[in-house]
Tab-separated table of C-alpha atoms in Angstrom:
chain	number	residue	atom	x	y	z
A	1	MET	CA	11.481	4.377	16.041
A	2	LYS	CA	10.825	7.294	13.584
A	3	ILE	CA	10.629	6.578	9.869
A	4	ARG	CA	13.551	8.949	9.364
A	5	THR	CA	15.839	6.996	11.673
A	6	ARG	CA	14.618	3.656	10.378
A	7	LEU	CA	15.269	4.777	6.760
A	8	THR	CA	18.684	6.069	7.672
A	9	LEU	CA	19.702	2.823	9.403
A	10	LEU	CA	18.264	0.729	6.602
A	11	PHE	CA	20.156	2.754	4.017
A	12	THR	CA	23.350	2.485	6.071
A	13	LEU	CA	22.945	-1.175	6.491
A	14	ILE	CA	22.424	-1.892	2.870
A	15	THR	CA	25.405	0.251	1.946
A	16	ALA	CA	27.566	-1.499	4.660
A	17	MET	CA	26.553	-4.922	3.108
A	18	LEU	CA	27.393	-3.863	-0.404
A	19	LEU	CA	30.604	-2.071	0.531
A	20	GLY	CA	31.622	-5.151	2.673
A	21	ILE	CA	31.057	-7.639	-0.253
A	22	TYR	CA	32.939	-5.283	-2.554
A	23	SER	CA	35.871	-4.934	-0.020
A	24	ILE	CA	36.111	-8.668	0.573
A	25	SER	CA	36.035	-9.585	-3.055
A	26	ILE	CA	38.864	-6.989	-3.653
A	27	TYR	CA	41.009	-8.261	-0.838
A	28	TYR	CA	40.450	-11.955	-1.840
A	29	SER	CA	41.066	-11.184	-5.469
A	30	SER	CA	44.352	-9.358	-4.543
A	31	LYS	CA	45.412	-12.210	-2.287
A	32	GLU	CA	44.893	-14.759	-5.134
A	33	ALA	CA	46.685	-12.481	-7.620
A	34	ARG	CA	49.621	-12.086	-5.162
A	35	GLU	CA	49.933	-15.913	-4.825
A	36	LYS	CA	49.954	-16.502	-8.586
A	37	SER	CA	52.336	-13.748	-9.278
A	38	PHE	CA	54.806	-14.934	-6.570
A	39	TYR	CA	54.650	-18.513	-8.006
A	40	SER	CA	55.706	-17.027	-11.339
A	41	GLU	CA	58.518	-15.163	-9.697
A	42	LEU	CA	59.696	-18.408	-8.067
A	43	GLN	CA	59.539	-20.262	-11.339
A	44	ASN	CA	61.553	-17.534	-13.126
A	45	GLU	CA	64.159	-17.538	-10.242
A	46	ALA	CA	64.459	-21.293	-10.366
A	47	ILE	CA	65.095	-21.208	-14.180
A	48	ALA	CA	67.509	-18.356	-13.824
A	49	LYS	CA	69.625	-20.144	-11.019
A	50	ALA	CA	69.527	-23.500	-13.032
A	51	ASP	CA	70.729	-21.755	-16.158
A	52	LEU	CA	73.490	-19.891	-14.176
A	53	PHE	CA	74.568	-23.155	-12.585
A	54	PHE	CA	74.666	-25.326	-15.758
A	55	GLN	CA	75.488	-22.802	-18.418
A	56	SER	CA	77.953	-20.338	-16.802
A	57	SER	CA	81.497	-20.911	-15.551
A	58	LEU	CA	80.589	-19.336	-12.225
A	59	PRO	CA	81.980	-21.412	-9.324
A	60	GLU	CA	79.372	-22.852	-6.870
A	61	GLN	CA	81.105	-20.971	-3.946
A	62	GLU	CA	80.505	-17.588	-5.703
A	63	MET	CA	76.835	-18.530	-6.349
A	64	HIS	CA	76.559	-19.317	-2.518
A	65	GLN	CA	78.106	-16.029	-1.680
A	66	LEU	CA	75.803	-14.188	-4.121
A	67	TYR	CA	72.810	-15.828	-2.371
A	68	LYS	CA	74.010	-14.786	1.137
A	69	ASN	CA	74.693	-11.267	0.058
A	70	ASN	CA	71.198	-10.853	-1.412
A	71	ASN	CA	69.530	-12.575	1.553
A	72	ARG	CA	70.793	-9.778	3.862
A	73	THR	CA	68.737	-7.142	2.009
A	74	LEU	CA	66.080	-9.281	0.250
A	75	ASN	CA	64.077	-12.310	0.779
A	76	GLU	CA	66.246	-14.261	-1.686
A	77	VAL	CA	64.720	-17.291	-3.273
A	78	GLN	CA	66.421	-20.564	-2.031
A	79	VAL	CA	66.951	-22.966	-5.005
A	80	ALA	CA	68.014	-26.572	-4.865
A	81	ILE	CA	68.739	-28.836	-7.884
A	82	TYR	CA	68.583	-32.748	-7.870
A	83	ASP	CA	69.449	-35.262	-10.637
A	84	PHE	CA	67.183	-38.034	-11.721
A	85	LYS	CA	68.616	-40.269	-8.926
A	86	ASN	CA	67.471	-37.826	-6.288
A	87	GLN	CA	71.034	-36.771	-5.521
A	88	LEU	CA	71.561	-33.122	-4.508
A	89	ILE	CA	73.854	-31.399	-7.047
A	90	TYR	CA	73.341	-27.852	-5.903
A	91	HIS	CA	71.859	-25.872	-2.990
A	92	ASP	CA	71.976	-22.263	-2.216
A	93	ASP	CA	72.272	-22.989	1.513
A	94	ALA	CA	72.244	-26.629	2.519
A	95	LYS	CA	72.480	-25.657	6.276
A	96	VAL	CA	69.322	-23.713	6.277
A	97	ASP	CA	67.216	-25.945	4.026
A	98	TYR	CA	63.711	-24.454	3.770
A	99	VAL	CA	62.112	-27.175	1.802
A	100	LYS	CA	63.898	-30.360	2.959
A	101	GLU	CA	63.109	-32.245	-0.178
A	102	THR	CA	62.092	-35.939	0.296
A	103	PRO	CA	62.220	-38.647	-2.298
A	104	GLU	CA	58.424	-38.738	-2.515
A	105	MET	CA	58.479	-34.995	-3.290
A	106	LEU	CA	61.163	-35.360	-6.008
A	107	SER	CA	59.273	-38.288	-7.517
A	108	GLN	CA	56.158	-36.200	-7.650
A	109	ILE	CA	58.081	-33.345	-9.360
A	110	PHE	CA	59.530	-35.757	-12.033
A	111	ARG	CA	56.124	-37.378	-12.543
A	112	ASN	CA	54.004	-34.208	-12.759
A	113	LYS	CA	56.626	-32.002	-14.314
A	114	LYS	CA	55.506	-28.987	-12.001
A	115	ILE	CA	54.134	-28.658	-8.445
A	116	ASN	CA	53.583	-25.763	-6.076
A	117	PHE	CA	52.514	-25.672	-2.430
A	118	PHE	CA	52.708	-23.690	0.843
A	119	LEU	CA	55.230	-24.639	3.655
A	120	ASP	CA	54.165	-22.601	6.698
A	121	ASN	CA	54.570	-19.036	5.344
A	122	LEU	CA	56.782	-20.102	2.497
A	123	GLN	CA	55.602	-20.636	-1.078
A	124	VAL	CA	57.363	-23.556	-2.825
A	125	ILE	CA	57.562	-24.576	-6.452
A	126	GLY	CA	59.068	-27.682	-7.881
A	127	MET	CA	59.763	-28.172	-11.628
A	128	THR	CA	61.816	-30.199	-14.031
A	129	TYR	CA	64.756	-28.694	-15.928
A	130	HIS	CA	66.268	-30.255	-19.038
A	131	TYR	CA	70.016	-29.924	-19.840
A	132	ASN	CA	72.179	-31.954	-22.227
A	133	GLY	CA	69.514	-34.616	-22.585
A	134	LYS	CA	69.212	-35.115	-18.797
A	135	VAL	CA	66.271	-34.158	-16.539
A	136	TYR	CA	66.781	-32.391	-13.212
A	137	ALA	CA	64.397	-31.466	-10.386
A	138	VAL	CA	64.592	-27.892	-9.340
A	139	THR	CA	62.911	-26.453	-6.239
A	140	ALA	CA	62.486	-22.890	-5.294
A	141	ALA	CA	61.087	-21.430	-1.960
A	142	SER	CA	60.788	-18.028	-0.402
A	143	TYR	CA	58.656	-15.757	1.665
A	144	ASP	CA	56.792	-12.946	-0.186
A	145	LYS	CA	57.507	-10.196	2.294
A	146	TYR	CA	56.473	-7.350	0.092
A	147	GLY	CA	53.361	-9.109	-1.098
A	148	TYR	CA	52.162	-9.748	2.456
A	149	GLU	CA	53.014	-6.185	3.427
A	150	TYR	CA	50.886	-4.992	0.450
A	151	LEU	CA	47.893	-7.222	1.677
A	152	THR	CA	48.268	-5.885	5.236
A	153	HIS	CA	48.312	-2.322	4.013
A	154	LEU	CA	45.269	-3.102	1.733
A	155	PHE	CA	43.379	-4.677	4.620
A	156	THR	CA	44.120	-1.714	6.958
A	157	ILE	CA	42.983	0.731	4.327
A	158	SER	CA	39.908	-1.137	3.573
A	159	ILE	CA	38.884	-1.209	7.269
A	160	ILE	CA	39.545	2.578	7.605
A	161	SER	CA	37.770	3.335	4.480
A	162	PHE	CA	34.830	1.021	5.411
A	163	ILE	CA	34.308	2.819	8.747
A	164	SER	CA	34.775	6.215	7.255
A	165	ILE	CA	32.349	5.682	4.460
A	166	LEU	CA	29.726	4.264	6.823
A	167	ILE	CA	29.942	7.342	8.989
A	168	LEU	CA	29.655	9.563	5.945
A	169	ILE	CA	26.680	7.498	4.634
A	170	TYR	CA	24.918	7.567	7.937
A	171	LEU	CA	25.289	11.402	8.146
A	172	ALA	CA	24.184	11.748	4.376
A	173	GLY	CA	21.261	9.443	5.167
A	174	ILE	CA	20.160	11.655	8.018
A	175	PHE	CA	20.387	14.784	5.892
A	176	LEU	CA	18.610	13.141	2.865
A	177	SER	CA	15.796	11.445	4.940
A	178	LYS	CA	15.319	14.798	6.846
A	179	LYS	CA	15.017	16.659	3.509
A	180	ALA	CA	12.889	13.933	1.845
A	181	LEU	CA	10.469	13.823	4.855
A	182	SER	CA	10.360	17.499	5.647
A	183	PRO	CA	7.070	17.811	3.612
A	184	LEU	CA	5.613	15.167	5.729
A	185	ASN	CA	6.645	16.914	8.836
A	186	GLU	CA	4.928	19.985	7.474
A	187	MET	CA	1.784	17.990	6.778
A	188	ILE	CA	1.876	16.656	10.384
A	189	ASN	CA	1.994	20.297	11.735
A	190	GLN	CA	-0.887	21.264	9.458
A	191	ILE	CA	-2.929	18.222	10.511
A	192	LYS	CA	-2.437	19.120	14.242
A	193	ARG	CA	-4.234	22.471	13.578
A	194	ILE	CA	-7.283	20.771	12.096
A	195	THR	CA	-10.080	20.116	14.706
A	196	ALA	CA	-13.780	19.486	14.577
A	197	GLY	CA	-14.385	23.249	14.546
A	198	LYS	CA	-11.738	23.849	11.836
A	199	LEU	CA	-12.562	21.353	9.251
A	200	GLN	CA	-12.399	24.054	6.515
A	201	LEU	CA	-8.599	23.989	6.865
A	202	ARG	CA	-6.696	21.961	4.040
A	203	LEU	CA	-3.296	20.698	3.555
A	204	LYS	CA	-1.000	22.442	1.095
A	205	THR	CA	-0.645	20.780	-2.252
A	206	THR	CA	1.308	21.610	-5.392
A	207	GLY	CA	-0.213	20.953	-8.785
A	208	GLU	CA	3.249	20.459	-10.493
A	209	LYS	CA	4.485	17.635	-8.286
A	210	LYS	CA	3.134	14.114	-8.797
A	211	ASP	CA	4.834	12.394	-5.982
A	212	GLU	CA	3.274	10.186	-3.209
A	213	LEU	CA	3.112	12.916	-0.519
A	214	ASN	CA	1.235	15.292	-2.775
A	215	GLU	CA	-1.170	12.579	-3.774
A	216	LEU	CA	-1.559	11.728	0.057
A	217	ALA	CA	-2.302	15.459	0.742
A	218	GLN	CA	-4.952	15.542	-2.111
A	219	ASN	CA	-6.665	12.376	-0.841
A	220	PHE	CA	-6.525	13.734	2.795
A	221	ASN	CA	-8.096	17.013	1.637
A	222	GLY	CA	-10.781	14.963	-0.163
A	223	MET	CA	-11.483	13.150	3.118
A	224	LEU	CA	-11.720	16.453	4.901
A	225	GLU	CA	-14.068	17.718	2.277
A	226	ARG	CA	-16.332	14.756	2.903
A	227	LEU	CA	-16.108	15.063	6.652
A	228	GLU	CA	-16.951	18.773	6.420
A	229	ASN	CA	-20.007	18.102	4.308
A	230	SER	CA	-21.045	15.299	6.665
A	231	PHE	CA	-20.654	17.537	9.714
A	232	ASP	CA	-22.659	20.280	7.912
A	233	ALA	CA	-25.363	17.869	6.851
A	234	GLN	CA	-25.404	16.590	10.467
A	235	LYS	CA	-25.818	20.006	11.910
A	236	TYR	CA	-28.595	20.769	9.322
A	237	PHE	CA	-30.180	17.370	10.024
A	238	VAL	CA	-30.094	17.924	13.907
A	239	SER	CA	-31.430	21.448	13.472
A	240	ASN	CA	-34.271	20.363	11.331
A	241	ILE	CA	-35.185	17.375	13.524
A	242	SER	CA	-35.204	19.604	16.539
A	243	HIS	CA	-37.521	22.019	14.852
A	244	GLU	CA	-39.909	19.212	13.497
A	245	LEU	CA	-40.012	17.513	16.942
A	246	ARG	CA	-40.531	20.763	18.808
A	247	THR	CA	-43.664	21.560	16.749
A	248	PRO	CA	-45.803	18.652	17.852
A	249	LEU	CA	-44.392	18.563	21.283
A	250	SER	CA	-45.227	22.258	21.816
A	251	ALA	CA	-48.794	21.592	20.520
A	252	ILE	CA	-49.270	18.664	22.925
A	253	ILE	CA	-47.915	20.638	25.783
A	254	THR	CA	-50.135	23.665	25.019
A	255	GLU	CA	-53.305	21.504	24.433
A	256	LEU	CA	-52.723	19.660	27.814
A	257	GLU	CA	-51.973	22.758	29.777
A	258	LEU	CA	-55.235	24.582	28.401
A	259	ALA	CA	-57.234	21.415	29.302
A	260	SER	CA	-55.718	21.413	32.868
A	261	GLU	CA	-56.289	25.063	33.561
A	262	LYS	CA	-60.042	25.321	33.050
A	263	GLU	CA	-63.092	23.129	33.260
A	264	GLN	CA	-64.268	21.714	29.958
A	265	THR	CA	-67.089	19.597	28.799
A	266	GLN	CA	-66.671	15.929	27.967
A	267	LYS	CA	-66.724	16.775	24.158
A	268	GLU	CA	-63.954	19.365	24.586
A	269	TYR	CA	-61.847	16.986	26.577
A	270	GLN	CA	-62.299	14.311	23.859
A	271	GLN	CA	-61.297	16.978	21.224
A	272	THR	CA	-58.178	17.853	23.197
A	273	ILE	CA	-57.294	14.226	23.527
A	274	GLN	CA	-57.740	13.735	19.759
A	275	TYR	CA	-55.475	16.776	18.944
A	276	ALA	CA	-52.814	15.341	21.334
A	277	LEU	CA	-53.197	11.944	19.636
A	278	ASP	CA	-52.739	13.400	16.207
A	279	ASP	CA	-49.621	15.219	17.241
A	280	ALA	CA	-48.284	12.076	18.859
A	281	ARG	CA	-49.053	10.074	15.745
A	282	ASN	CA	-47.116	12.677	13.784
A	283	MET	CA	-44.163	12.360	15.983
A	284	ALA	CA	-44.268	8.477	15.708
A	285	LYS	CA	-44.431	8.848	11.957
A	286	LEU	CA	-41.434	11.134	12.029
A	287	SER	CA	-39.493	8.845	14.334
A	288	ASN	CA	-40.288	5.908	11.957
A	289	SER	CA	-38.946	7.933	9.034
A	290	LEU	CA	-35.729	8.853	10.864
A	291	MET	CA	-35.196	5.120	11.842
A	292	ASP	CA	-35.665	4.258	8.120
A	293	LEU	CA	-33.206	7.016	7.158
A	294	ALA	CA	-30.749	5.677	9.649
A	295	LYS	CA	-31.046	2.192	8.202
A	296	ALA	CA	-30.564	3.438	4.609
A	297	SER	CA	-27.423	5.345	5.733
A	298	TYR	CA	-25.679	2.120	6.836
A	299	ASP	CA	-22.554	0.906	5.082
A	300	PRO	CA	-23.877	-1.396	2.175
A	301	ASN	CA	-21.727	-4.134	3.502
A	302	GLU	CA	-23.676	-4.214	6.799
A	303	ILE	CA	-27.136	-4.436	5.027
A	304	SER	CA	-28.361	-8.003	4.319
A	305	PHE	CA	-29.246	-8.618	0.629
A	306	SER	CA	-31.166	-11.521	-0.814
A	307	GLU	CA	-33.250	-12.354	-3.836
A	308	VAL	CA	-36.263	-10.112	-3.951
A	309	ARG	CA	-39.221	-10.094	-6.364
A	310	LEU	CA	-40.037	-6.340	-7.201
A	311	ASP	CA	-43.662	-7.293	-8.220
A	312	GLU	CA	-44.164	-8.774	-4.749
A	313	VAL	CA	-42.738	-5.776	-2.984
A	314	LEU	CA	-44.958	-3.475	-5.057
A	315	LEU	CA	-48.008	-5.464	-4.216
A	316	GLU	CA	-47.230	-5.244	-0.484
A	317	SER	CA	-46.648	-1.534	-0.711
A	318	TYR	CA	-49.947	-1.172	-2.754
A	319	SER	CA	-51.888	-3.032	-0.010
A	320	LYS	CA	-50.295	-1.237	2.829
A	321	ILE	CA	-51.055	2.209	1.494
A	322	ILE	CA	-54.662	1.374	0.648
A	323	LYS	CA	-55.281	-0.189	4.002
A	324	GLU	CA	-53.788	3.008	5.908
A	325	ASN	CA	-55.510	5.520	3.529
A	326	GLN	CA	-58.948	4.404	2.408
A	327	GLY	CA	-59.289	7.413	0.198
A	328	TYR	CA	-56.299	6.561	-1.936
A	329	LYS	CA	-56.494	4.748	-5.250
A	330	VAL	CA	-53.611	2.720	-6.573
A	331	SER	CA	-53.403	0.831	-9.930
A	332	LEU	CA	-50.591	-1.586	-10.734
A	333	ASN	CA	-49.856	-2.735	-14.326
A	334	ILE	CA	-46.977	-4.942	-15.206
A	335	GLU	CA	-46.505	-5.227	-19.030
A	336	ASP	CA	-46.501	-8.635	-20.685
A	337	THR	CA	-42.976	-8.075	-22.106
A	338	VAL	CA	-41.535	-8.168	-18.655
A	339	GLU	CA	-40.058	-11.629	-17.904
A	340	GLU	CA	-40.006	-13.132	-14.527
A	341	HIS	CA	-36.405	-13.158	-14.134
A	342	GLN	CA	-36.158	-9.385	-14.838
A	343	LEU	CA	-38.348	-8.838	-11.648
A	344	ILE	CA	-35.749	-10.667	-9.429
A	345	ILE	CA	-32.906	-8.589	-7.985
A	346	GLN	CA	-30.399	-8.687	-5.035
A	347	GLY	CA	-31.881	-6.356	-2.521
A	348	ASN	CA	-33.299	-5.579	0.915
A	349	GLU	CA	-37.159	-6.107	0.951
A	350	TYR	CA	-37.801	-3.795	3.961
A	351	LEU	CA	-35.953	-0.822	2.432
A	352	LEU	CA	-37.400	-1.259	-0.974
A	353	GLN	CA	-40.829	-1.310	0.409
A	354	VAL	CA	-40.100	1.885	2.376
A	355	ALA	CA	-38.966	3.512	-0.930
A	356	PHE	CA	-42.005	2.366	-2.901
A	357	ASN	CA	-44.382	3.339	0.018
A	358	ASN	CA	-42.989	6.901	-0.054
A	359	LEU	CA	-43.435	7.161	-3.872
A	360	ILE	CA	-46.956	5.846	-3.768
A	361	ASP	CA	-48.024	8.091	-0.841
A	362	ASN	CA	-46.529	11.213	-2.428
A	363	ALA	CA	-48.333	10.446	-5.770
A	364	CYS	CA	-51.696	9.849	-3.963
A	365	LYS	CA	-51.207	12.827	-1.549
A	366	TYR	CA	-50.533	15.443	-4.357
A	367	SER	CA	-53.039	14.113	-6.811
A	368	PRO	CA	-56.603	15.736	-6.803
A	369	GLU	CA	-58.083	12.251	-7.228
A	370	HIS	CA	-55.626	10.725	-4.837
A	371	LEU	CA	-54.703	8.297	-7.583
A	372	CYS	CA	-51.314	6.725	-8.347
A	373	SER	CA	-50.633	4.724	-11.386
A	374	ILE	CA	-47.825	2.132	-11.301
A	375	GLU	CA	-46.443	0.758	-14.516
A	376	VAL	CA	-43.585	-1.870	-14.837
A	377	LYS	CA	-41.947	-1.849	-18.215
A	378	ALA	CA	-38.948	-3.828	-19.656
A	379	HIS	CA	-36.261	-1.926	-21.589
A	380	THR	CA	-32.810	-2.940	-22.926
A	381	ASN	CA	-30.879	-4.206	-19.810
A	382	THR	CA	-33.077	-2.124	-17.503
A	383	LEU	CA	-36.507	-2.413	-15.702
A	384	HIS	CA	-38.464	0.803	-15.450
A	385	ILE	CA	-41.079	1.285	-12.704
A	386	ASN	CA	-43.149	4.511	-13.224
A	387	PHE	CA	-45.140	6.104	-10.513
A	388	THR	CA	-47.546	8.543	-12.041
A	389	ASN	CA	-50.027	11.205	-10.749
A	390	THR	CA	-51.950	14.085	-12.414
A	391	GLY	CA	-51.512	16.399	-9.565
A	392	ILE	CA	-49.691	19.637	-8.967
A	393	ILE	CA	-46.837	20.483	-11.373
A	394	ILE	CA	-43.383	20.513	-9.761
A	395	SER	CA	-41.521	23.717	-10.744
A	396	ARG	CA	-38.150	23.669	-12.297
A	397	GLU	CA	-36.649	25.281	-9.272
A	398	ASP	CA	-38.066	22.774	-6.897
A	399	MET	CA	-37.019	19.946	-9.170
A	400	GLU	CA	-33.309	20.936	-8.382
A	401	HIS	CA	-33.946	20.392	-4.617
A	402	ILE	CA	-36.564	17.720	-4.629
A	403	PHE	CA	-34.316	15.028	-3.272
A	404	GLU	CA	-32.616	17.205	-0.539
A	405	PRO	CA	-33.323	16.346	2.999
A	406	PHE	CA	-36.111	18.425	4.715
A	407	TYR	CA	-36.768	20.486	1.564
A	408	ARG	CA	-40.421	21.226	0.980
A	409	SER	CA	-41.644	23.197	-1.965
A	410	GLU	CA	-44.403	25.809	-1.752
A	411	ASN	CA	-47.042	23.388	-3.100
A	412	SER	CA	-46.077	20.585	-0.667
A	413	LYS	CA	-46.337	22.669	2.391
A	414	LYS	CA	-50.153	22.468	2.064
A	415	GLU	CA	-49.905	18.780	3.030
A	416	LYS	CA	-48.424	17.216	6.149
A	417	GLY	CA	-44.833	15.988	5.723
A	418	TYR	CA	-41.221	16.458	6.932
A	419	GLY	CA	-39.197	16.541	3.684
A	420	ILE	CA	-37.514	13.243	4.508
A	421	GLY	CA	-39.477	10.838	2.124
A	422	LEU	CA	-37.847	11.541	-1.174
A	423	PHE	CA	-34.490	12.016	0.162
A	424	LEU	CA	-34.737	8.632	1.973
A	425	THR	CA	-36.115	7.075	-1.215
A	426	GLU	CA	-33.241	8.249	-3.377
A	427	LYS	CA	-30.747	6.856	-0.836
A	428	ILE	CA	-32.471	3.367	-0.879
A	429	ILE	CA	-32.651	3.311	-4.698
A	430	HIS	CA	-28.913	4.223	-4.974
A	431	LEU	CA	-28.095	1.601	-2.367
A	432	HIS	CA	-29.513	-0.992	-4.666
A	433	GLY	CA	-27.473	0.166	-7.678
A	434	ALA	CA	-30.486	1.671	-9.358
A	435	THR	CA	-31.326	5.286	-10.370
A	436	ILE	CA	-34.438	7.551	-10.032
A	437	LYS	CA	-35.436	10.459	-12.069
A	438	VAL	CA	-38.603	12.789	-12.126
A	439	ILE	CA	-40.512	14.421	-14.934
A	440	SER	CA	-43.266	16.929	-14.289
A	441	ASP	CA	-45.251	18.699	-17.058
A	442	ASN	CA	-48.836	19.741	-17.855
A	443	LYS	CA	-49.976	16.182	-18.261
A	444	ALA	CA	-48.585	14.380	-15.186
A	445	THR	CA	-45.712	13.927	-12.684
A	446	VAL	CA	-43.836	10.790	-13.063
A	447	PHE	CA	-41.147	9.319	-10.867
A	448	THR	CA	-39.243	6.586	-12.662
A	449	VAL	CA	-37.082	3.963	-10.912
A	450	MET	CA	-34.671	2.117	-13.139
A	451	PHE	CA	-33.039	-1.246	-12.121
A	452	SER	CA	-30.431	-2.955	-14.151
A	453	THR	CA	-31.343	-6.343	-15.531
A	454	GLU	CA	-27.993	-7.075	-17.180
A	455	ASN	CA	-27.044	-9.776	-14.687
A	456	ALA	CA	-30.735	-10.841	-14.165
């Protein structure tokens, strides 16, 4: 069921309930008011007949005749009068006695002074009447024809009005829901036109309106922006990876084809094998970097974090780099002001080691002495780890793109690399809630990683 139909039905149902409660309350209020009003009329008629009987010289026969004449055109009230001995002294029409008073009823009237009740469709009132020091019981009964006709008419009008209003409410609900949801239908039509090849399309938004649909459109456009950037980055990533993989593969194929086409000495074959091995190792190194990049791109909720000591991770990176590159020199200095608890963070040891390996390797690679100095310092609520080398100065232009994937400056192209290391390092550092910055001047190039120690 569509939202428009559901809203219309819900709106109609709620209106029907409220209208039904209102109509029922009006009907029962009118019914109760009619009952009380007719009891008052019976009481007035009983007093009037008793006054006429006791205080006027009108004969009883004429009172009977007056009752019969009125009864032909009106629902005349039938009145009966009894003395304190329960003897009937007057009755409008004893042959057609509506109430049929009993001694118990008369006793109740004398005792309670006033009673009223229903007798089938008739309303009956019994009351005491005082005249010349004597007490009499007077009863009055009649059928409220006009009152019941009014209630019947009110009930009929209520049913017709109820049904008519519900139909109008339903039609109005369809119109209003259609008008209210028309922007949503327009959004749906716009969304249908957006495909993988048309991610540049956006939903229309209005700056003036601050309603939920406009907010939805803005958020959806934000999501499209992120998807478009992600697709563009993916295309760029795949393009660069294809290029980087094609180079060593082409070299390996060329070297092997040359070796297979002509006779070579043992030394030349060994040299060809060595070239192929070097290219294969470069491919393996690139593959490992891509795997690390994929791991760093996971949702943070999917990466396992535990307590990690940063000094131990630095020592492992230090040992690994020295072991793999015997010409590199690395020094590690942890200041005395650094407390042990400041070195403990919640992190992923493997990813942190990848980041530190990249920073140490880069520092040694671009330093004339192949030297990297690591300093760990404690600052207010932060722990700074500086990776310093005295190598080539990074230009201001290169500094703006240094953390972009596959970006390689003119200076870095002299060394082997793929432009993934610093991009990967930045992702890992941000994944751990830390920040990284770089300063390069005439003295040195310093990469600084800052971890928060506020909760340490």
